[in-house]
Structure formats: C-alpha cells, structure tokens
PDB file of C-alpha atoms in Angstrom:
ATOM      1  CA  MET A   1      85.498  40.394  98.004  1.00 37.00           C
ATOM      2  CA  LYS A   2      83.607  43.469  99.237  1.00 37.00           C
ATOM      3  CA  ARG A   3      86.775  44.815 100.866  1.00 40.00           C
ATOM      4  CA  LEU A   4      88.726  44.370  97.592  1.00 34.00           C
ATOM      5  CA  LEU A   5      85.973  46.180  95.636  1.00 33.00           C
ATOM      6  CA  VAL A   6      86.102  49.182  97.958  1.00 33.00           C
ATOM      7  CA  ALA A   7      89.878  49.338  97.600  1.00 33.00           C
ATOM      8  CA  ALA A   8      89.567  49.238  93.827  1.00 33.00           C
ATOM      9  CA  LEU A   9      87.073  52.121  93.838  1.00 31.00           C
ATOM     10  CA  VAL A  10      89.379  54.234  95.991  1.00 33.00           C
ATOM     11  CA  LEU A  11      92.321  53.586  93.698  1.00 35.00           C
ATOM     12  CA  ALA A  12      90.239  54.486  90.647  1.00 35.00           C
ATOM     13  CA  ALA A  13      88.994  57.809  92.066  1.00 33.00           C
ATOM     14  CA  PRO A  14      90.460  60.815  90.204  1.00 35.00           C
ATOM     15  CA  ALA A  15      93.090  62.864  92.000  1.00 36.00           C
ATOM     16  CA  ARG A  16      91.755  66.117  93.445  1.00 39.00           C
ATOM     17  CA  ALA A  17      92.524  69.058  91.179  1.00 50.00           C
ATOM     18  CA  ALA A  18      95.081  71.500  92.489  1.00 66.00           C
ATOM     19  CA  GLU A  19      93.739  74.800  93.775  1.00 86.00           C
ATOM     20  CA  LEU A  20      95.135  78.307  93.623  1.00 93.00           C
ATOM     21  CA  GLU A  21      96.508  79.706  96.873  1.00 96.00           C
ATOM     22  CA  ILE A  22      96.850  83.485  97.231  1.00 96.00           C
ATOM     23  CA  GLN A  23      98.886  84.993 100.064  1.00 96.00           C
ATOM     24  CA  GLY A  24      99.001  88.753 100.366  1.00 96.00           C
ATOM     25  CA  GLN A  25      96.753  91.792 100.348  1.00 95.00           C
ATOM     26  CA  LEU A  26      94.234  92.318  97.552  1.00 98.00           C
ATOM     27  CA  VAL A  27      94.012  96.079  98.061  1.00 98.00           C
ATOM     28  CA  GLN A  28      95.019  99.186  96.127  1.00 98.00           C
ATOM     29  CA  GLY A  29      98.813  99.215  96.298  1.00 98.00           C
ATOM     30  CA  GLY A  30      98.793  95.575  97.378  1.00 98.00           C
ATOM     31  CA  PHE A  31     101.102  92.666  96.595  1.00 98.00           C
ATOM     32  CA  ALA A  32     100.463  88.938  96.765  1.00 98.00           C
ATOM     33  CA  VAL A  33     102.133  85.658  95.871  1.00 98.00           C
ATOM     34  CA  VAL A  34     100.022  83.033  94.123  1.00 98.00           C
ATOM     35  CA  ARG A  35     100.794  79.327  94.246  1.00 97.00           C
ATOM     36  CA  ALA A  36      99.587  77.238  91.312  1.00 97.00           C
ATOM     37  CA  ALA A  37     101.700  74.270  90.173  1.00 96.00           C
ATOM     38  CA  PRO A  38     105.089  73.728  88.538  1.00 96.00           C
ATOM     39  CA  GLY A  39     104.692  74.245  84.812  1.00 96.00           C
ATOM     40  CA  ALA A  40     101.570  76.401  85.086  1.00 97.00           C
ATOM     41  CA  LYS A  41     101.111  79.597  83.047  1.00 97.00           C
ATOM     42  CA  ALA A  42      99.538  82.751  84.455  1.00 97.00           C
ATOM     43  CA  ASN A  43      98.514  86.269  83.538  1.00 96.00           C
ATOM     44  CA  LEU A  44      96.915  89.162  85.359  1.00 97.00           C
ATOM     45  CA  GLU A  45      94.734  91.466  83.277  1.00 95.00           C
ATOM     46  CA  GLY A  46      96.329  89.958  80.158  1.00 93.00           C
ATOM     47  CA  ARG A  47      99.946  90.456  81.252  1.00 94.00           C
ATOM     48  CA  GLU A  48     101.967  87.232  81.256  1.00 95.00           C
ATOM     49  CA  LEU A  49     103.704  86.491  84.552  1.00 96.00           C
ATOM     50  CA  ARG A  50     106.782  84.366  85.154  1.00 96.00           C
ATOM     51  CA  VAL A  51     105.944  81.293  87.248  1.00 97.00           C
ATOM     52  CA  SER A  52     108.757  79.997  89.475  1.00 97.00           C
ATOM     53  CA  PRO A  53     109.890  76.362  89.241  1.00 96.00           C
ATOM     54  CA  ASP A  54     107.751  75.512  92.288  1.00 96.00           C
ATOM     55  CA  GLY A  55     104.638  77.123  90.790  1.00 97.00           C
ATOM     56  CA  ARG A  56     104.582  80.541  92.505  1.00 98.00           C
ATOM     57  CA  PHE A  57     104.261  83.992  90.945  1.00 98.00           C
ATOM     58  CA  PRO A  58     103.655  87.597  92.076  1.00 98.00           C
ATOM     59  CA  ILE A  59     100.621  89.800  91.442  1.00 98.00           C
ATOM     60  CA  ALA A  60     100.158  93.464  92.362  1.00 98.00           C
ATOM     61  CA  PHE A  61      97.652  96.299  92.163  1.00 98.00           C
ATOM     62  CA  GLY A  62      98.351 100.004  91.703  1.00 97.00           C
ATOM     63  CA  ARG A  63      97.227 102.926  93.836  1.00 96.00           C
ATOM     64  CA  ASP A  64      94.247 103.598  91.592  1.00 94.00           C
ATOM     65  CA  ALA A  65      93.394  99.973  90.753  1.00 97.00           C
ATOM     66  CA  GLY A  66      89.738  99.338  89.995  1.00 97.00           C
ATOM     67  CA  PRO A  67      87.470  97.144  92.104  1.00 97.00           C
ATOM     68  CA  ARG A  68      88.222  93.947  90.166  1.00 97.00           C
ATOM     69  CA  ALA A  69      91.160  92.267  88.428  1.00 98.00           C
ATOM     70  CA  THR A  70      91.122  89.104  86.322  1.00 97.00           C
ATOM     71  CA  LEU A  71      93.664  86.380  87.061  1.00 98.00           C
ATOM     72  CA  ALA A  72      93.955  83.577  84.494  1.00 97.00           C
ATOM     73  CA  VAL A  73      95.909  80.360  85.051  1.00 97.00           C
ATOM     74  CA  GLU A  74      96.545  77.454  82.705  1.00 97.00           C
ATOM     75  CA  TRP A  75      97.450  74.337  84.678  1.00 97.00           C
ATOM     76  CA  PRO A  76     100.044  71.863  83.376  1.00 96.00           C
ATOM     77  CA  ASP A  77      97.283  69.434  82.371  1.00 95.00           C
ATOM     78  CA  GLY A  78      95.709  72.067  80.103  1.00 95.00           C
ATOM     79  CA  ARG A  79      92.908  72.974  82.478  1.00 95.00           C
ATOM     80  CA  LYS A  80      92.164  76.722  82.482  1.00 95.00           C
ATOM     81  CA  GLU A  81      90.982  78.684  85.473  1.00 95.00           C
ATOM     82  CA  THR A  82      89.902  82.312  85.697  1.00 96.00           C
ATOM     83  CA  ARG A  83      89.361  84.205  88.915  1.00 96.00           C
ATOM     84  CA  VAL A  84      87.944  87.673  89.268  1.00 97.00           C
ATOM     85  CA  LEU A  85      89.668  89.200  92.287  1.00 97.00           C
ATOM     86  CA  SER A  86      87.997  91.872  94.396  1.00 98.00           C
ATOM     87  CA  ILE A  87      90.384  94.763  95.138  1.00 98.00           C
ATOM     88  CA  VAL A  88      89.709  96.708  98.330  1.00 98.00           C
ATOM     89  CA  PRO A  89      89.844 100.515  97.917  1.00 97.00           C
ATOM     90  CA  ARG A  90      91.877 102.758 100.238  1.00 96.00           C
ATOM     91  CA  ARG A  91      92.003 106.414 101.215  1.00 92.00           C
ATOM     92  CA  PHE A  92      95.281 108.300 100.851  1.00 91.00           C
ATOM     93  CA  ASP A  93      96.761 111.379 102.493  1.00 81.00           C
ATOM     94  CA  ILE A  94      97.357 114.819 101.016  1.00 74.00           C
ATOM     95  CA  GLN A  95     100.894 116.111 101.614  1.00 69.00           C
ATOM     96  CA  ARG A  96     102.021 119.711 101.049  1.00 69.00           C
ATOM     97  CA  ILE A  97     105.658 120.575 100.414  1.00 69.00           C
ATOM     98  CA  ASP A  98     106.544 124.255 100.091  1.00 66.00           C
ATOM     99  CA  GLY A  99     109.775 126.145  99.632  1.00 66.00           C
ATOM    100  CA  LEU A 100     111.112 124.125  96.694  1.00 64.00           C
ATOM    101  CA  PRO A 101     112.999 125.972  93.938  1.00 66.00           C
ATOM    102  CA  GLU A 102     110.508 126.732  91.197  1.00 62.00           C
ATOM    103  CA  THR A 103     112.632 124.987  88.572  1.00 58.00           C
ATOM    104  CA  MET A 104     112.366 121.750  90.567  1.00 58.00           C
ATOM    105  CA  VAL A 105     108.558 122.011  90.632  1.00 61.00           C
ATOM    106  CA  THR A 106     108.149 123.021  86.989  1.00 68.00           C
ATOM    107  CA  PRO A 107     111.334 122.144  85.068  1.00 72.00           C
ATOM    108  CA  GLU A 108     112.521 124.451  82.349  1.00 79.00           C
ATOM    109  CA  PRO A 109     111.712 123.251  78.807  1.00 82.00           C
ATOM    110  CA  ALA A 110     115.402 122.652  78.126  1.00 80.00           C
ATOM    111  CA  LEU A 111     115.426 119.979  80.860  1.00 88.00           C
ATOM    112  CA  LEU A 112     112.426 118.030  79.601  1.00 91.00           C
ATOM    113  CA  ASP A 113     114.421 115.947  77.111  1.00 91.00           C
ATOM    114  CA  ARG A 114     116.773 114.887  79.901  1.00 93.00           C
ATOM    115  CA  ILE A 115     113.875 113.999  82.187  1.00 93.00           C
ATOM    116  CA  ARG A 116     112.119 111.967  79.473  1.00 94.00           C
ATOM    117  CA  ALA A 117     115.322 110.069  78.682  1.00 95.00           C
ATOM    118  CA  GLU A 118     115.929 109.278  82.358  1.00 97.00           C
ATOM    119  CA  ASN A 119     112.333 108.123  82.829  1.00 97.00           C
ATOM    120  CA  ALA A 120     112.644 105.849  79.792  1.00 97.00           C
ATOM    121  CA  ARG A 121     115.808 104.228  81.200  1.00 98.00           C
ATOM    122  CA  ILE A 122     114.148 103.721  84.577  1.00 98.00           C
ATOM    123  CA  ALA A 123     111.136 102.125  82.873  1.00 98.00           C
ATOM    124  CA  LEU A 124     113.465  99.713  81.040  1.00 98.00           C
ATOM    125  CA  ALA A 125     115.144  98.772  84.318  1.00 98.00           C
ATOM    126  CA  ARG A 126     111.778  98.018  85.907  1.00 98.00           C
ATOM    127  CA  ALA A 127     110.802  95.886  82.903  1.00 97.00           C
ATOM    128  CA  VAL A 128     113.549  93.327  83.601  1.00 98.00           C
ATOM    129  CA  ASP A 129     111.978  89.902  84.164  1.00 97.00           C
ATOM    130  CA  GLY A 130     114.726  88.026  85.999  1.00 96.00           C
ATOM    131  CA  PRO A 131     114.528  84.226  86.272  1.00 96.00           C
ATOM    132  CA  THR A 132     115.494  83.868  89.949  1.00 97.00           C
ATOM    133  CA  PRO A 133     112.576  84.567  92.355  1.00 97.00           C
ATOM    134  CA  HIS A 134     114.531  86.279  95.126  1.00 98.00           C
ATOM    135  CA  PHE A 135     111.368  88.146  96.162  1.00 98.00           C
ATOM    136  CA  LEU A 136     110.008  84.901  97.603  1.00 97.00           C
ATOM    137  CA  GLU A 137     112.555  85.218 100.426  1.00 96.00           C
ATOM    138  CA  GLY A 138     110.790  88.377 101.647  1.00 96.00           C
ATOM    139  CA  PHE A 139     112.132  91.880 102.289  1.00 98.00           C
ATOM    140  CA  VAL A 140     114.104  93.660 104.998  1.00 98.00           C
ATOM    141  CA  TRP A 141     114.035  97.353 105.874  1.00 98.00           C
ATOM    142  CA  PRO A 142     116.447  99.232 103.576  1.00 98.00           C
ATOM    143  CA  ALA A 143     117.435 101.869 106.141  1.00 98.00           C
ATOM    144  CA  ALA A 144     116.910 102.898 109.744  1.00 97.00           C
ATOM    145  CA  GLY A 145     115.017 106.122 110.336  1.00 96.00           C
ATOM    146  CA  ARG A 146     111.692 107.869 110.766  1.00 96.00           C
ATOM    147  CA  ILE A 147     108.979 107.397 108.146  1.00 96.00           C
ATOM    148  CA  SER A 148     108.387 110.914 106.829  1.00 93.00           C
ATOM    149  CA  GLY A 149     106.352 110.143 103.715  1.00 90.00           C
ATOM    150  CA  VAL A 150     103.933 107.386 102.803  1.00 92.00           C
ATOM    151  CA  TYR A 151     102.696 105.666  99.670  1.00 95.00           C
ATOM    152  CA  GLY A 152      99.771 107.124  97.793  1.00 92.00           C
ATOM    153  CA  SER A 153      99.870 110.581  99.334  1.00 87.00           C
ATOM    154  CA  GLN A 154      98.998 113.331  96.878  1.00 79.00           C
ATOM    155  CA  ARG A 155     101.796 115.869  96.915  1.00 73.00           C
ATOM    156  CA  ILE A 156     101.136 119.563  96.405  1.00 75.00           C
ATOM    157  CA  LEU A 157     104.434 121.252  95.592  1.00 73.00           C
ATOM    158  CA  ASN A 158     104.529 124.996  96.143  1.00 71.00           C
ATOM    159  CA  GLY A 159     100.746 124.928  95.876  1.00 73.00           C
ATOM    160  CA  GLN A 160     100.666 122.939  92.616  1.00 74.00           C
ATOM    161  CA  PRO A 161      99.185 119.398  92.656  1.00 72.00           C
ATOM    162  CA  ARG A 162     101.546 116.716  91.376  1.00 72.00           C
ATOM    163  CA  GLN A 163     101.373 112.962  90.945  1.00 79.00           C
ATOM    164  CA  PRO A 164     100.974 110.848  94.095  1.00 88.00           C
ATOM    165  CA  HIS A 165     103.987 109.618  96.004  1.00 89.00           C
ATOM    166  CA  PHE A 166     104.653 105.966  95.146  1.00 95.00           C
ATOM    167  CA  GLY A 167     107.163 105.047  97.849  1.00 96.00           C
ATOM    168  CA  ILE A 168     107.927 105.569 101.494  1.00 97.00           C
ATOM    169  CA  ASP A 169     110.353 108.214 102.716  1.00 96.00           C
ATOM    170  CA  ILE A 170     112.721 107.224 105.500  1.00 98.00           C
ATOM    171  CA  ALA A 171     114.277 110.317 107.089  1.00 97.00           C
ATOM    172  CA  ALA A 172     117.795 109.683 108.390  1.00 97.00           C
ATOM    173  CA  PRO A 173     121.077 111.543 108.825  1.00 98.00           C
ATOM    174  CA  LEU A 174     123.251 112.081 105.769  1.00 98.00           C
ATOM    175  CA  GLY A 175     125.413 109.023 105.173  1.00 98.00           C
ATOM    176  CA  THR A 176     123.163 106.529 106.970  1.00 98.00           C
ATOM    177  CA  PRO A 177     123.779 103.090 105.378  1.00 98.00           C
ATOM    178  CA  VAL A 178     121.232 101.845 102.847  1.00 98.00           C
ATOM    179  CA  VAL A 179     120.974  98.088 102.323  1.00 98.00           C
ATOM    180  CA  ALA A 180     119.459  95.858  99.667  1.00 98.00           C
ATOM    181  CA  ALA A 181     115.964  94.972 100.825  1.00 98.00           C
ATOM    182  CA  ALA A 182     116.236  91.577  99.111  1.00 98.00           C
ATOM    183  CA  SER A 183     118.805  89.635  97.117  1.00 98.00           C
ATOM    184  CA  GLY A 184     118.943  90.462  93.431  1.00 98.00           C
ATOM    185  CA  THR A 185     120.815  92.175  90.624  1.00 98.00           C
ATOM    186  CA  VAL A 186     121.628  95.840  90.023  1.00 98.00           C
ATOM    187  CA  VAL A 187     119.833  97.008  86.873  1.00 98.00           C
ATOM    188  CA  PHE A 188     120.216 100.791  87.259  1.00 98.00           C
ATOM    189  CA  ALA A 189     122.757 102.926  89.127  1.00 98.00           C
ATOM    190  CA  GLU A 190     123.097 106.638  88.422  1.00 98.00           C
ATOM    191  CA  ALA A 191     124.515 109.357  90.674  1.00 97.00           C
ATOM    192  CA  ASP A 192     122.636 112.300  89.140  1.00 96.00           C
ATOM    193  CA  VAL A 193     119.047 111.696  88.014  1.00 97.00           C
ATOM    194  CA  TYR A 194     117.218 115.023  87.779  1.00 94.00           C
ATOM    195  CA  PHE A 195     114.320 114.328  90.138  1.00 93.00           C
ATOM    196  CA  THR A 196     115.717 111.502  92.290  1.00 97.00           C
ATOM    197  CA  GLY A 197     119.442 112.269  92.413  1.00 98.00           C
ATOM    198  CA  GLY A 198     121.545 109.222  93.261  1.00 98.00           C
ATOM    199  CA  THR A 199     119.248 106.397  92.135  1.00 98.00           C
ATOM    200  CA  LEU A 200     119.616 102.633  92.361  1.00 98.00           C
ATOM    201  CA  ILE A 201     117.270  99.908  91.105  1.00 98.00           C
ATOM    202  CA  LEU A 202     117.565  96.234  92.036  1.00 98.00           C
ATOM    203  CA  GLU A 203     115.592  93.464  90.348  1.00 98.00           C
ATOM    204  CA  HIS A 204     114.447  90.522  92.469  1.00 98.00           C
ATOM    205  CA  GLY A 205     112.964  88.209  89.832  1.00 98.00           C
ATOM    206  CA  SER A 206     109.704  87.939  87.890  1.00 97.00           C
ATOM    207  CA  GLY A 207     109.450  91.702  87.368  1.00 97.00           C
ATOM    208  CA  VAL A 208     109.729  92.626  91.057  1.00 98.00           C
ATOM    209  CA  SER A 209     112.120  95.527  91.661  1.00 98.00           C
ATOM    210  CA  THR A 210     113.057  97.991  94.391  1.00 98.00           C
ATOM    211  CA  THR A 211     114.216 101.586  93.883  1.00 98.00           C
ATOM    212  CA  TYR A 212     116.461 103.634  96.208  1.00 99.00           C
ATOM    213  CA  SER A 213     116.507 107.394  95.573  1.00 98.00           C
ATOM    214  CA  HIS A 214     118.284 110.586  96.740  1.00 98.00           C
ATOM    215  CA  LEU A 215     121.407 108.592  97.642  1.00 98.00           C
ATOM    216  CA  SER A 216     124.582 110.451  98.554  1.00 98.00           C
ATOM    217  CA  ARG A 217     126.661 107.441  97.530  1.00 98.00           C
ATOM    218  CA  ILE A 218     126.153 104.302  95.429  1.00 98.00           C
ATOM    219  CA  ASP A 219     128.387 101.341  96.267  1.00 98.00           C
ATOM    220  CA  VAL A 220     127.353  98.879  93.548  1.00 98.00           C
ATOM    221  CA  ALA A 221     127.338  98.792  89.743  1.00 98.00           C
ATOM    222  CA  PRO A 222     124.946  97.558  87.030  1.00 98.00           C
ATOM    223  CA  GLY A 223     125.081  93.796  86.588  1.00 97.00           C
ATOM    224  CA  GLN A 224     126.346  93.177  90.113  1.00 98.00           C
ATOM    225  CA  SER A 225     124.608  90.591  92.296  1.00 98.00           C
ATOM    226  CA  VAL A 226     123.725  91.671  95.834  1.00 98.00           C
ATOM    227  CA  ARG A 227     122.413  89.851  98.857  1.00 98.00           C
ATOM    228  CA  ALA A 228     119.671  90.953 101.244  1.00 98.00           C
ATOM    229  CA  GLY A 229     121.079  93.272 103.907  1.00 98.00           C
ATOM    230  CA  GLN A 230     124.204  94.177 101.919  1.00 98.00           C
ATOM    231  CA  ILE A 231     125.135  97.876 102.035  1.00 98.00           C
ATOM    232  CA  VAL A 232     124.507  99.362  98.583  1.00 98.00           C
ATOM    233  CA  GLY A 233     124.726 103.091  99.285  1.00 98.00           C
ATOM    234  CA  ALA A 234     124.026 105.869 101.751  1.00 98.00           C
ATOM    235  CA  VAL A 235     121.184 108.263 102.546  1.00 98.00           C
ATOM    236  CA  GLY A 236     121.485 111.639 100.861  1.00 98.00           C
ATOM    237  CA  ALA A 237     119.547 114.700  99.748  1.00 97.00           C
ATOM    238  CA  THR A 238     120.354 114.634  96.037  1.00 97.00           C
ATOM    239  CA  GLY A 239     117.843 115.468  93.323  1.00 95.00           C
ATOM    240  CA  ARG A 240     114.557 117.047  94.385  1.00 86.00           C
ATOM    241  CA  ALA A 241     114.801 116.714  98.154  1.00 90.00           C
ATOM    242  CA  THR A 242     114.298 119.089 101.058  1.00 86.00           C
ATOM    243  CA  GLY A 243     116.514 117.100 103.432  1.00 95.00           C
ATOM    244  CA  PRO A 244     118.360 113.789 103.755  1.00 98.00           C
ATOM    245  CA  HIS A 245     116.101 110.782 103.355  1.00 98.00           C
ATOM    246  CA  LEU A 246     115.670 107.548 101.399  1.00 98.00           C
ATOM    247  CA  ASP A 247     112.743 107.357  98.997  1.00 98.00           C
ATOM    248  CA  TRP A 248     112.197 103.586  98.701  1.00 98.00           C
ATOM    249  CA  ARG A 249     109.839 102.023  96.178  1.00 98.00           C
ATOM    250  CA  VAL A 250     108.652  98.560  95.140  1.00 98.00           C
ATOM    251  CA  ASN A 251     107.364  97.662  91.680  1.00 98.00           C
ATOM    252  CA  LEU A 252     105.969  94.723  89.779  1.00 98.00           C
ATOM    253  CA  PHE A 253     107.018  95.934  86.329  1.00 97.00           C
ATOM    254  CA  ASP A 254     105.224  99.314  86.062  1.00 97.00           C
ATOM    255  CA  ILE A 255     102.758  98.602  88.886  1.00 97.00           C
ATOM    256  CA  ARG A 256     103.703 100.623  91.958  1.00 98.00           C
ATOM    257  CA  ILE A 257     103.258  98.740  95.253  1.00 98.00           C
ATOM    258  CA  ASP A 258     102.886 100.143  98.767  1.00 98.00           C
ATOM    259  CA  PRO A 259     106.267  99.266 100.357  1.00 98.00           C
ATOM    260  CA  LEU A 260     104.740  99.015 103.827  1.00 97.00           C
ATOM    261  CA  LEU A 261     102.662  96.079 102.616  1.00 97.00           C
ATOM    262  CA  VAL A 262     105.722  93.955 101.793  1.00 97.00           C
ATOM    263  CA  LEU A 263     107.948  94.848 104.754  1.00 97.00           C
ATOM    264  CA  PRO A 264     107.969  93.198 108.180  1.00 95.00           C
ATOM    265  CA  PRO A 265     107.145  95.330 111.253  1.00 92.00           C
ATOM    266  CA  LYS A 266     109.594  98.215 111.631  1.00 86.00           C
ATOM    267  CA  PRO A 267     112.453  97.374 114.022  1.00 82.00           C
ATOM    268  CA  ALA A 268     112.711  99.390 117.220  1.00 76.00           C
ATOM    269  CA  GLU A 269     115.394 102.084 117.081  1.00 70.00           C
TER     270      GLU A 269
END
C-alpha cells in the first residue's frame, strides 16, 4: 500500500515549468537565439518577435545598447515571464579615411532626395519578417579576404566625424566571388546605390537579414530564393569605396549586429 501511495504522489506532481534558454552573446552588437516553447509569444523592449515552430526566436543589441534590455515571454499556458538582461559594454576603434572626393563625404543638396529614398527602401527591405527561420542554420563567410574594417569603428572621413561602421569590410581582388552567408530570399538588389554601390540584401527569417555592399556584379534578383554558399555577386569598389572590398552587415530589423559575433572562425587562406 505504501509503495502504491508513493507512486500516486509522483504521478500527481505538477510538470516542471519550461525555462528560457539563451544562446549567444549579450553584449553591444550581440546576437542570441532564445528557446522558449512552441506557441510562445515574445518581445524585446516592446517589439514583437516571430517565434519559430519549435519555440526559438532571435534577439539582438545595437552598438550603443544600454546596460539592460527587457525580454518578455508569454508561454502557451498563459504564464508570463519577464527577464531583464544585462548587456555588456564594449570599446570600439576610431578609423580615419582620407582622400575621398568631397561630394562623397558631404553630398550636394541635389543628391539628398535620392539618398533619403534609397535609405527608405533599404529600411523596408530590412523590415521583412519572413516565416522560415533560415538563420537557425548558422552563417558562413560571404567572401575570402583580409578584414580591413570592423564593426563599431567610428569613421572620420576627410577629418569629419561620421556615423560608426556597422559591418565588417573584407578586402579582396575585384571580382572575387561573394556567397550568401545563409539560405534566404533576396529582398533588395540594386546596382547603383549612392553610398554603397551594388547592394544586395537577403532575409533569413524573423527579421534577420544580411547586406552585401560595393558589389561589382549582382547575380540574383528580388524574390529569388538562395541557399547558403551560393554565389550571389562579386567584390567591387562601387559607391563610396577607396578600393575593392565587401562591406557585409547583419541586422535584426533595424538593430545592427556585429557580423564577427555570428560567423564561425575565419577559414585559413
């Protein structure tokens, strides 16, 4: 009888509540994947995030993110959980670039309408919230070459401070193949953007996107599906560039992520 009573108590014990799992770097410029449960809802700092069918979703923090961010999750059973995440600060480099044409540093007023229109279209492309979480497969290096510029560095162009750099620059010979860093869909492809020249944006699900700039050639078109490692263009020096290189960026919607924090170790060349 005692043995049966113990068994009954075990069977009656409530199931342990699921717990959040966070994998990634909670730092300025960082990216992480959170696992909750299928059917959960989530938001970071009030922004709703798409949760994958298996309960995972991305979070990210910008270069100048504050020391804390609030993550809220509603579990399928209605239980609500809030976590205040501590974001580790970083120090960033100062980078000086001289010798640029003055009109590329301070555009003429007649060009401002063009620049605003291009920026608005790029923002729309980065706002795409695709349903397929390709980003969960991870990323591959988009091109072979030397890293010549890093995320977060404050650029001073011809002696004038400008906004920080939000990607990594990979210096490589003109025409070097550029590949999709992850599977996804082309949401922007333009050969002549004022600042970034040949520019390509791929979306990888749930608001995660990658941007490829200064391309000499674009081999894909908007709406096209691509697979990780597929050639999508070639290194160039179009737009505002002092030499051939790929400016590669990663976003979660409008949050700019340090690309080196999502890539595997750089392959030997």
